[in-house]
mmCIF file of C-alpha atoms in Angstrom:
data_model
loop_
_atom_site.group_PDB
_atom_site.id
_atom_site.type_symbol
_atom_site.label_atom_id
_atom_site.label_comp_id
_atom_site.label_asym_id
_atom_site.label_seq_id
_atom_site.Cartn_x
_atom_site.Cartn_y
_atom_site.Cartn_z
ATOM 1 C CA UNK A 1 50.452 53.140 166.323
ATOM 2 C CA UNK A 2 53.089 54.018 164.199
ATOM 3 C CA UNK A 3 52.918 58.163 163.292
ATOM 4 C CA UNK A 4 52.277 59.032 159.709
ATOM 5 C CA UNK A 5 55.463 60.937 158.937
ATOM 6 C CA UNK A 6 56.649 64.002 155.874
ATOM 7 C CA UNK A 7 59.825 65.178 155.143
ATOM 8 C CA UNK A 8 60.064 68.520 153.421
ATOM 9 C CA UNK A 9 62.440 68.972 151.237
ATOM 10 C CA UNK A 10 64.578 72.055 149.846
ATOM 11 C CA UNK A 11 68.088 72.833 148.491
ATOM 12 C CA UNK A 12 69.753 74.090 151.613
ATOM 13 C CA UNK A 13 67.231 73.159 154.577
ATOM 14 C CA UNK A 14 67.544 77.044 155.716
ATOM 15 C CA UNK A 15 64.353 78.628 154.098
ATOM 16 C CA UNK A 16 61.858 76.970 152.112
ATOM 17 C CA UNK A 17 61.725 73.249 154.019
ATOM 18 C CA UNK A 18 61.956 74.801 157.216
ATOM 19 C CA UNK A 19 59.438 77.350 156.588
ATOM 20 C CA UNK A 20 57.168 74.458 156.005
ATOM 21 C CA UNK A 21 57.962 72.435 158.702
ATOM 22 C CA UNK A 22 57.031 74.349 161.067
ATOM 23 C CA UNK A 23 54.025 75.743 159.515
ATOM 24 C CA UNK A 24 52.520 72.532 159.000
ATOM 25 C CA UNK A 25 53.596 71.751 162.622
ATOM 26 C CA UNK A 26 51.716 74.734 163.974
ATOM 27 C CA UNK A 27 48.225 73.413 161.627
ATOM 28 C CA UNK A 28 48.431 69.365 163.115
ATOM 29 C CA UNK A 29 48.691 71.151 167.057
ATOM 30 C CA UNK A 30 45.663 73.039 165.911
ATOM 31 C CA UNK A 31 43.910 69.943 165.154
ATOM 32 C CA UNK A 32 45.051 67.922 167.604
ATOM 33 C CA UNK A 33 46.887 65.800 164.921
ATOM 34 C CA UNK A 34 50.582 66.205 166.401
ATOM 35 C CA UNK A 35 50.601 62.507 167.540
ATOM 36 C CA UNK A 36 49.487 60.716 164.507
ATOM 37 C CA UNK A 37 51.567 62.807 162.057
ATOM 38 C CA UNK A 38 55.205 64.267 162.795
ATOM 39 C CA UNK A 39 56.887 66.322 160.412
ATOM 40 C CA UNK A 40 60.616 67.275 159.968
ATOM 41 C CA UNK A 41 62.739 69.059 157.147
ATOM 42 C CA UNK A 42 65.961 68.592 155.133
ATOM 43 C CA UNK A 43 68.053 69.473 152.269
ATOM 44 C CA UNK A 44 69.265 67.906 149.293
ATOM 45 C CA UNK A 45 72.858 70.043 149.517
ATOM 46 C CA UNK A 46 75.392 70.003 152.394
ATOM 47 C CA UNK A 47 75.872 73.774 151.485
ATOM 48 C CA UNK A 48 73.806 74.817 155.197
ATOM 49 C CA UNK A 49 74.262 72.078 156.936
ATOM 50 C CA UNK A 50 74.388 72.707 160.823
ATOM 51 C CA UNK A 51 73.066 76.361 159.958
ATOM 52 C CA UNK A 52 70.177 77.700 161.832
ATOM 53 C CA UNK A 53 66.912 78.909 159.780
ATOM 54 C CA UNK A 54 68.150 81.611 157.296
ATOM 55 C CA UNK A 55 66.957 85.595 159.183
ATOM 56 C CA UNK A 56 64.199 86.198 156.900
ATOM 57 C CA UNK A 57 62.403 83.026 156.942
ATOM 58 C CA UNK A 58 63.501 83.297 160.872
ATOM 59 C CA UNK A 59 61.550 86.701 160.874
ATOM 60 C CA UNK A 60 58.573 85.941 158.259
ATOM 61 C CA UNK A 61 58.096 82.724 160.779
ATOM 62 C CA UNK A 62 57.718 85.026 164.082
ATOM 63 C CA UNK A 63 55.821 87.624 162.336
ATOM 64 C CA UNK A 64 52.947 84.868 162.216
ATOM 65 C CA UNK A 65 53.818 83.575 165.854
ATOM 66 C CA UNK A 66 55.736 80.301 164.893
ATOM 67 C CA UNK A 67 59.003 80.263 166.641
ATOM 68 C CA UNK A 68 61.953 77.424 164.577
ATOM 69 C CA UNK A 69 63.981 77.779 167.768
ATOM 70 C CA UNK A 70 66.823 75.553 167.823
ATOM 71 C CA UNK A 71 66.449 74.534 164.129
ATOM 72 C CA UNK A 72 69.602 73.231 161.744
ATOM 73 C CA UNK A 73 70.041 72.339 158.628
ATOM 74 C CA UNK A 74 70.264 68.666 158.051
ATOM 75 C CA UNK A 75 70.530 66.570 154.253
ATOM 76 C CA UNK A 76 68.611 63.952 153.215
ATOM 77 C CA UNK A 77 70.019 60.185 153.648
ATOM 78 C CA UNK A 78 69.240 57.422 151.336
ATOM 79 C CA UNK A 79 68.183 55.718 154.607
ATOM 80 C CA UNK A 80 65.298 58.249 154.938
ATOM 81 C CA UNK A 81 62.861 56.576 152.571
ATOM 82 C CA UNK A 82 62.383 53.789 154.670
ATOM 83 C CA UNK A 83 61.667 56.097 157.804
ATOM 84 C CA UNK A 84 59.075 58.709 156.276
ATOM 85 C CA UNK A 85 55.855 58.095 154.711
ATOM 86 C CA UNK A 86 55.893 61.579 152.237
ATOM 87 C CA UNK A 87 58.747 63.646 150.767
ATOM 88 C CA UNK A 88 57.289 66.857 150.487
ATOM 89 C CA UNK A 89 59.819 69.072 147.931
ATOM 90 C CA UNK A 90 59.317 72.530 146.749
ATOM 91 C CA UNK A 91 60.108 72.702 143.076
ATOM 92 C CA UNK A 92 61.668 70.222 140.604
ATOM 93 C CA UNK A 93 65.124 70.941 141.127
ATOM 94 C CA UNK A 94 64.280 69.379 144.607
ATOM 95 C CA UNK A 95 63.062 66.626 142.896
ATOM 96 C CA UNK A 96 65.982 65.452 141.267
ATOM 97 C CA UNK A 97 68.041 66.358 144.371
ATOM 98 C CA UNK A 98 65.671 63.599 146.082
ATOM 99 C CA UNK A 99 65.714 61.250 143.218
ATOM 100 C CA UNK A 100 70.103 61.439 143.095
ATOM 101 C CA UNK A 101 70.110 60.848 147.156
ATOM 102 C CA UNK A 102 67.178 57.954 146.726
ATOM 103 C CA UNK A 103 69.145 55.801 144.119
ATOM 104 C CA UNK A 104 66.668 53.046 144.430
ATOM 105 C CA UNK A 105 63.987 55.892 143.005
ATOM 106 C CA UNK A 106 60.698 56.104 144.226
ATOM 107 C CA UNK A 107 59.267 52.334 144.084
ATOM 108 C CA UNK A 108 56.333 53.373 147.024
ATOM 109 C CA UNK A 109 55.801 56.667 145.376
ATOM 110 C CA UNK A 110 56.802 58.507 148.112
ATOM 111 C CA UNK A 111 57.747 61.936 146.866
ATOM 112 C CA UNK A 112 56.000 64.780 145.577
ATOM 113 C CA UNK A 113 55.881 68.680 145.086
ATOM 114 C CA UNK A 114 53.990 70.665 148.254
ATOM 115 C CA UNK A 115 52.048 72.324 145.104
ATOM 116 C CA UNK A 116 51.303 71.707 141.799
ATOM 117 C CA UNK A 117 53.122 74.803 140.679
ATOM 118 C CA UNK A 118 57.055 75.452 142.034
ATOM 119 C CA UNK A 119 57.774 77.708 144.754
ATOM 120 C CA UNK A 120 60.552 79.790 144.421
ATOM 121 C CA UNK A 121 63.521 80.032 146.541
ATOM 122 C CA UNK A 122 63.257 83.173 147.692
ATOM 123 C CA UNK A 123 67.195 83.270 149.265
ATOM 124 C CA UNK A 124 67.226 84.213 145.573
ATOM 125 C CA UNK A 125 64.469 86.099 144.918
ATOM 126 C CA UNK A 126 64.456 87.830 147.998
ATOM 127 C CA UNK A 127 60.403 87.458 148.608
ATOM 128 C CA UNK A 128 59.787 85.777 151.689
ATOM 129 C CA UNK A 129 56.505 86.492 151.996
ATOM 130 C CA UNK A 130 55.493 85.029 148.716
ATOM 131 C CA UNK A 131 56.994 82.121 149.429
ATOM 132 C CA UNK A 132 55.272 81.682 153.056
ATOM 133 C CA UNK A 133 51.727 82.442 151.340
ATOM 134 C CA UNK A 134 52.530 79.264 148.819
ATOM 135 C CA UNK A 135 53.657 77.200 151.669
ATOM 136 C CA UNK A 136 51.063 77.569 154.030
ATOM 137 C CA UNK A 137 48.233 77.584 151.013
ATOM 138 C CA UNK A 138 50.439 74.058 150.024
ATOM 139 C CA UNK A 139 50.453 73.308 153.944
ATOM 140 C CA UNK A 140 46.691 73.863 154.459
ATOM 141 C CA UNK A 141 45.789 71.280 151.250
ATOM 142 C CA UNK A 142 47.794 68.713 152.475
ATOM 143 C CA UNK A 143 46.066 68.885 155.999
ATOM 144 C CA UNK A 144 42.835 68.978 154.722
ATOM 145 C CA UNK A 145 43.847 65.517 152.583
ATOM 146 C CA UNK A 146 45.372 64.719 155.984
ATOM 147 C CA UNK A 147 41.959 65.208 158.085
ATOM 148 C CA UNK A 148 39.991 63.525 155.346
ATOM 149 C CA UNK A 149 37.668 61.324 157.868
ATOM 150 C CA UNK A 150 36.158 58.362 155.531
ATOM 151 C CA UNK A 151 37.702 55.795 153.694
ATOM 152 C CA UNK A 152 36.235 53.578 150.516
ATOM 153 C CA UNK A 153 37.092 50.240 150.809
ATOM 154 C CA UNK A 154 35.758 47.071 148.837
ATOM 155 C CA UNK A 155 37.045 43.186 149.336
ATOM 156 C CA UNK A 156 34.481 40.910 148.693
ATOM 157 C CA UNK A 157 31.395 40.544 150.447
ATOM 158 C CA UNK A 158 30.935 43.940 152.754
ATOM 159 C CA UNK A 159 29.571 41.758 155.499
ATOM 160 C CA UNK A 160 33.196 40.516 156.437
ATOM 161 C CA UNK A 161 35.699 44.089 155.200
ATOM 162 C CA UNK A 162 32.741 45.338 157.796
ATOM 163 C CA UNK A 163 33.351 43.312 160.931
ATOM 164 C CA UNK A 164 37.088 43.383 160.679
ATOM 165 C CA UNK A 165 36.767 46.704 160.186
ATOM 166 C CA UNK A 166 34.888 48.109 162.797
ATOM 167 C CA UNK A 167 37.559 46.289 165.273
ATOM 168 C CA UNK A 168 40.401 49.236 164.808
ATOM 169 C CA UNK A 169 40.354 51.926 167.627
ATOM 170 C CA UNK A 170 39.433 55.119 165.761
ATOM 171 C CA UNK A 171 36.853 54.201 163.595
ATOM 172 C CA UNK A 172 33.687 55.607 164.323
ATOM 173 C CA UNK A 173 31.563 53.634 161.943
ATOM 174 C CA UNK A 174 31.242 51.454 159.021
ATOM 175 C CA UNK A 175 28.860 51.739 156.190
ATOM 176 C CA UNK A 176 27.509 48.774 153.864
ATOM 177 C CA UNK A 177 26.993 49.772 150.468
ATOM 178 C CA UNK A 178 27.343 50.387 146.742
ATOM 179 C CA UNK A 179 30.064 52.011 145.089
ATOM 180 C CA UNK A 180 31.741 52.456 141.460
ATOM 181 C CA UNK A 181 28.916 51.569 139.556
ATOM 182 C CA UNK A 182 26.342 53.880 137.106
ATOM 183 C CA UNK A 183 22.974 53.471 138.396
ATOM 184 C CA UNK A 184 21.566 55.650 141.102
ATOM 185 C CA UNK A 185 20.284 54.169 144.587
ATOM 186 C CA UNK A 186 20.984 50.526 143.416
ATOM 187 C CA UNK A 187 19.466 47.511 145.142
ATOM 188 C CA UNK A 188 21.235 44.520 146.520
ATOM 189 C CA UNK A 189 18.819 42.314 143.469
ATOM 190 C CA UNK A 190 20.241 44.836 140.902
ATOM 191 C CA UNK A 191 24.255 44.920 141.989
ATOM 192 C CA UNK A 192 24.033 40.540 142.360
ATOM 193 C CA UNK A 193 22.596 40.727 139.168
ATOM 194 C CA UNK A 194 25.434 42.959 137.344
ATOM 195 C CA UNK A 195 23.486 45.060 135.705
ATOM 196 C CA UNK A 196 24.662 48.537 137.463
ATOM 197 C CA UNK A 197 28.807 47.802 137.800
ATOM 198 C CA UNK A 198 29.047 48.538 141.685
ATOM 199 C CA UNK A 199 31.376 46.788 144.088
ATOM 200 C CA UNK A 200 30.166 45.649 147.480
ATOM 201 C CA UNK A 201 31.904 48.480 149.582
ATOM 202 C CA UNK A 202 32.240 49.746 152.937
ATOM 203 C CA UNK A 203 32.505 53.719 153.935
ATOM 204 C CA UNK A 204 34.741 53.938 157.330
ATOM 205 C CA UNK A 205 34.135 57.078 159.386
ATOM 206 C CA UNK A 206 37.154 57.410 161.940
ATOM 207 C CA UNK A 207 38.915 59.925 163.459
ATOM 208 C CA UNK A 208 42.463 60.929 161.598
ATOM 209 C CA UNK A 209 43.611 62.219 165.589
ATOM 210 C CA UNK A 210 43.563 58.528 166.576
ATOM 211 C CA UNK A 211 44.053 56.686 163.218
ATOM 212 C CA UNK A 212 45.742 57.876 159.845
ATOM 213 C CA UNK A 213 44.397 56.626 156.486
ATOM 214 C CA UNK A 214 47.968 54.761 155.895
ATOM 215 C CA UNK A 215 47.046 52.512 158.584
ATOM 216 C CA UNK A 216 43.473 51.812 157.759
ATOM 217 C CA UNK A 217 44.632 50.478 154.244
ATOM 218 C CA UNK A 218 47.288 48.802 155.561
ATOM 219 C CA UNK A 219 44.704 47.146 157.753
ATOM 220 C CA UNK A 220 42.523 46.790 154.326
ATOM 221 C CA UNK A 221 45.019 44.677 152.506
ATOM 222 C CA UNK A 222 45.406 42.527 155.388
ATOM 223 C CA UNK A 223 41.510 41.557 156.099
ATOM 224 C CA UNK A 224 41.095 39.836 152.501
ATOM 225 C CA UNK A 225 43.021 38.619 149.560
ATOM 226 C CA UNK A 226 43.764 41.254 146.913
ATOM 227 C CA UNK A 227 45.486 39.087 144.674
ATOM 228 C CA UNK A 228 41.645 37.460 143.665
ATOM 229 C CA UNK A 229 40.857 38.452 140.864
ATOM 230 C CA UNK A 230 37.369 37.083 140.595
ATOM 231 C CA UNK A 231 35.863 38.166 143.519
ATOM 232 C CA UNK A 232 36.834 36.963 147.810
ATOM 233 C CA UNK A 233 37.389 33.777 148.627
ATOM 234 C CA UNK A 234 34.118 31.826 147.957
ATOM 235 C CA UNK A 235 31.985 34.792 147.091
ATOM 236 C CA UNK A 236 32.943 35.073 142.747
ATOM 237 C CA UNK A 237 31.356 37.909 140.706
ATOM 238 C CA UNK A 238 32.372 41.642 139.858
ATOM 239 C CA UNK A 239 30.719 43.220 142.875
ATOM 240 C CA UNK A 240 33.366 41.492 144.843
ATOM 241 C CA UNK A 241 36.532 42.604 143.218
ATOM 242 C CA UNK A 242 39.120 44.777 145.563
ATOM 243 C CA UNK A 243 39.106 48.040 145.016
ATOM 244 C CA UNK A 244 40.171 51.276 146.912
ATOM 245 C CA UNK A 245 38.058 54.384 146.176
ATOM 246 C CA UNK A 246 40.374 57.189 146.994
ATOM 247 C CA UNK A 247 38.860 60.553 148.061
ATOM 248 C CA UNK A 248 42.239 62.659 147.596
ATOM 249 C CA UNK A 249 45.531 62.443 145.746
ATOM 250 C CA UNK A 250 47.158 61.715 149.019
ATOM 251 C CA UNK A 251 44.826 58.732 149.553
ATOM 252 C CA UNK A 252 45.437 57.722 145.875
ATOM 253 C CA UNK A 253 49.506 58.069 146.752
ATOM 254 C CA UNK A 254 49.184 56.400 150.043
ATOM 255 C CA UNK A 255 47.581 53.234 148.566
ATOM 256 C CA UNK A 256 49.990 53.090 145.507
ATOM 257 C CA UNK A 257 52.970 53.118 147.521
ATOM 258 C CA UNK A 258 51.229 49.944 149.572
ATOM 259 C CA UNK A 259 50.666 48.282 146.145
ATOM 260 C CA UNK A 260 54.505 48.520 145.539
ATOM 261 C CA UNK A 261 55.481 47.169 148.860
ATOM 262 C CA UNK A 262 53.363 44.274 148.414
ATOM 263 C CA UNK A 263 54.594 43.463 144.382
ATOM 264 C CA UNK A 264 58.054 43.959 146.127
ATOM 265 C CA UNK A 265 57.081 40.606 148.589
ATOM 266 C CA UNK A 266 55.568 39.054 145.710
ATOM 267 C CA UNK A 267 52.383 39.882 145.803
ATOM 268 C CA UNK A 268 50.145 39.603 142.453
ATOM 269 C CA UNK A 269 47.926 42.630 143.466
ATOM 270 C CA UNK A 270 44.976 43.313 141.407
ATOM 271 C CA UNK A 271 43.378 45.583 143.589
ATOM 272 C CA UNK A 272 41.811 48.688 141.694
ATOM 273 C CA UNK A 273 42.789 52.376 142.778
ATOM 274 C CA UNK A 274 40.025 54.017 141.443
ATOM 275 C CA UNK A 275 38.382 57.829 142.243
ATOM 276 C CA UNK A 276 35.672 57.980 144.320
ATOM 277 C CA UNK A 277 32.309 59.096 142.602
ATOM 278 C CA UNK A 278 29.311 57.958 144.988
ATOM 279 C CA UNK A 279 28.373 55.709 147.708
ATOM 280 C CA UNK A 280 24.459 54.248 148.152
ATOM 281 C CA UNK A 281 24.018 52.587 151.437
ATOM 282 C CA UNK A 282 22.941 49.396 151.131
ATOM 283 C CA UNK A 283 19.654 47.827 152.693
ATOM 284 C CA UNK A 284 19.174 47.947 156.781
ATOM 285 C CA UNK A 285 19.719 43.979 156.403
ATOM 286 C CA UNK A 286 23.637 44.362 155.456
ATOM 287 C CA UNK A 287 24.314 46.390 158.218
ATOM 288 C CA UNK A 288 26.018 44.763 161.262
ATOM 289 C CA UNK A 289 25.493 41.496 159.791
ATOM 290 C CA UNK A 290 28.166 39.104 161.334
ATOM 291 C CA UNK A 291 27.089 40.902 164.415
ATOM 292 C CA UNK A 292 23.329 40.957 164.458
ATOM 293 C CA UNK A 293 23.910 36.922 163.594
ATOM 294 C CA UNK A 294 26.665 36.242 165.710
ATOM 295 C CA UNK A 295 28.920 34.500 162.883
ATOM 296 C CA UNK A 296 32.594 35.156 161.182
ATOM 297 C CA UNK A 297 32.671 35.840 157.933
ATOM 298 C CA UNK A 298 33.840 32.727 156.148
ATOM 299 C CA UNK A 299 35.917 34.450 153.064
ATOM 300 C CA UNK A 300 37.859 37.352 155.112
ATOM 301 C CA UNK A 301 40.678 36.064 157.608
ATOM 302 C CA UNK A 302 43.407 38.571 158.887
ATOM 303 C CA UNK A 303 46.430 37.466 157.546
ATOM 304 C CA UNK A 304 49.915 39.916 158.331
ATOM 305 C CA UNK A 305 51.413 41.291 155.233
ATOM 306 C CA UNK A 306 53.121 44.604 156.653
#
């Protein structure tokens, strides 16, 4: 399994980036998470480059017991945004530092700010510790999205995004149900009927040390057809539309940038991002189906699009 990997990004790869790096290095070893996510740091200038971690943000690092030992300044290559998942920058300038390096832009929406406010450079300011507070506050969010352990998928009947499914190592379980509709506790008669709105859907439970989110919706997109608009293969109504209900931005991010990649190969996706609201369960019936029966679903078929 490929690691899910972030870049972050500063000006001169000596405070800010580096600062985060090795925070957020220090949270994934405390949740076992080091080999399913690896983390590095860069700049957008060649002002630093080959300089080791600027004193201060060298001090403010061992004064909470992370050692950067052996850290230097590197920049950012155009190259990059094929080998990182995330581009993690800490204000806006950053952001258009990324954006001149990345010519191509941002087609798999790759790059974003470590908080919603900027955090400020403080080789200028002078306050380190300020700035390690924001980091690490931006550096615990981003694990948390990180160790996010369910996924909301829908692609036709649940019976089949169920049994494919449940084949990945790392995933616990996986839920028949009801999701992205109005109506509380919905039945399978009511949902085949259309009168609530919900999609067929599946809730995965798996384990983000053994399995990021990337590759489950990867996986997702490759277990049914999410250029059908009208439903999955033979199986034609609204409750079978695709659909990704996304529990965090980074989920939401993550499946956009897999949208792109696929409308880059030529791929008509209509596959709906949407936020997650609720999940119902559906009847003890739906559950294991294909297994319980000992079929293959007829309408999903594993097809490689990554």
């Amino acid at each position: 399994m490929k690691p899910f990997r972030i870049m972050f990004v500063c000006h001169g790869n000596i405070c800010r980036s580096p600062m985060a790096e090795f925070v957020m290095r220090r949270l994934l070893e405390s949740e076992n998470l080091s080999a399913v996510v690896e983390v590095a740091s860069c700049a957008t200038s060649s002002e630093e480059i080959g300089n080791p971690v600027y004193p201060p943000a060298r001090e403010m690092l061992r004064r909470n017991g992370i050692s950067c030992e052996g850290k230097r300044a590197v920049r950012l290559k155009s190259s990059d945004y094929q080998q990182y998942d995330l581009f993690v920058a800490m204000d806006a300038s950053n952001l258009r530092g990324i954006s001149r390096i990345f010519a191509g832009g941002d087609p798999e929406h790759k790059v974003m700010l470590l908080l919603d406010t900027e955090i400020d450079d403080p080789w200028y300011t002078g306050d380190f510790q300020t700035a390690y507070n924001e980091i690490l506050a931006g550096c615990r969010v981003l694990l948390q999205q990180l160790l996010c352990p369910e996924a909301f998928f829908a692609g036709g009947c649940f019976w089949g995004m169920e049994y494919w499914l449940r084949r990945l190592e790392g995933v616990r379980d996986v839920i028949c149900g009801y999701a992205g509709g109005e109506e509380q506790n919905p039945s399978y008669e009511q949902v085949k009927s259309h009168q609530t709105g919900h999609y067929e859907c599946v809730r995965v439970l798996f384990d983000p040390a053994k399995i990021c989110y990337r590759d489950l919706a990867k996986y997702f997109f490759e277990i049914h057809d999410p250029t059908q608009r009208d439903g999955q293969g033979i199986d034609v109504g609204p409750q079978y539309r695709s659909a990704v209900f996304f529990r965090n931005p980074l989920q939401k991010r993550i499946c956009e940038g897999l949208v792109a990649q696929l409308a880059a190969m030529g791929y008509d996706v209509c596959t709906a991002l949407l936020p997650y609201s609720s999940f119902y369960d559906a009847e003890q019936y739906h559950q294991r189906y294909c297994e319980r029966h000992k079929i293959e679903p007829e309408c999903h078929i594993y097809t490689k699009r990554f």
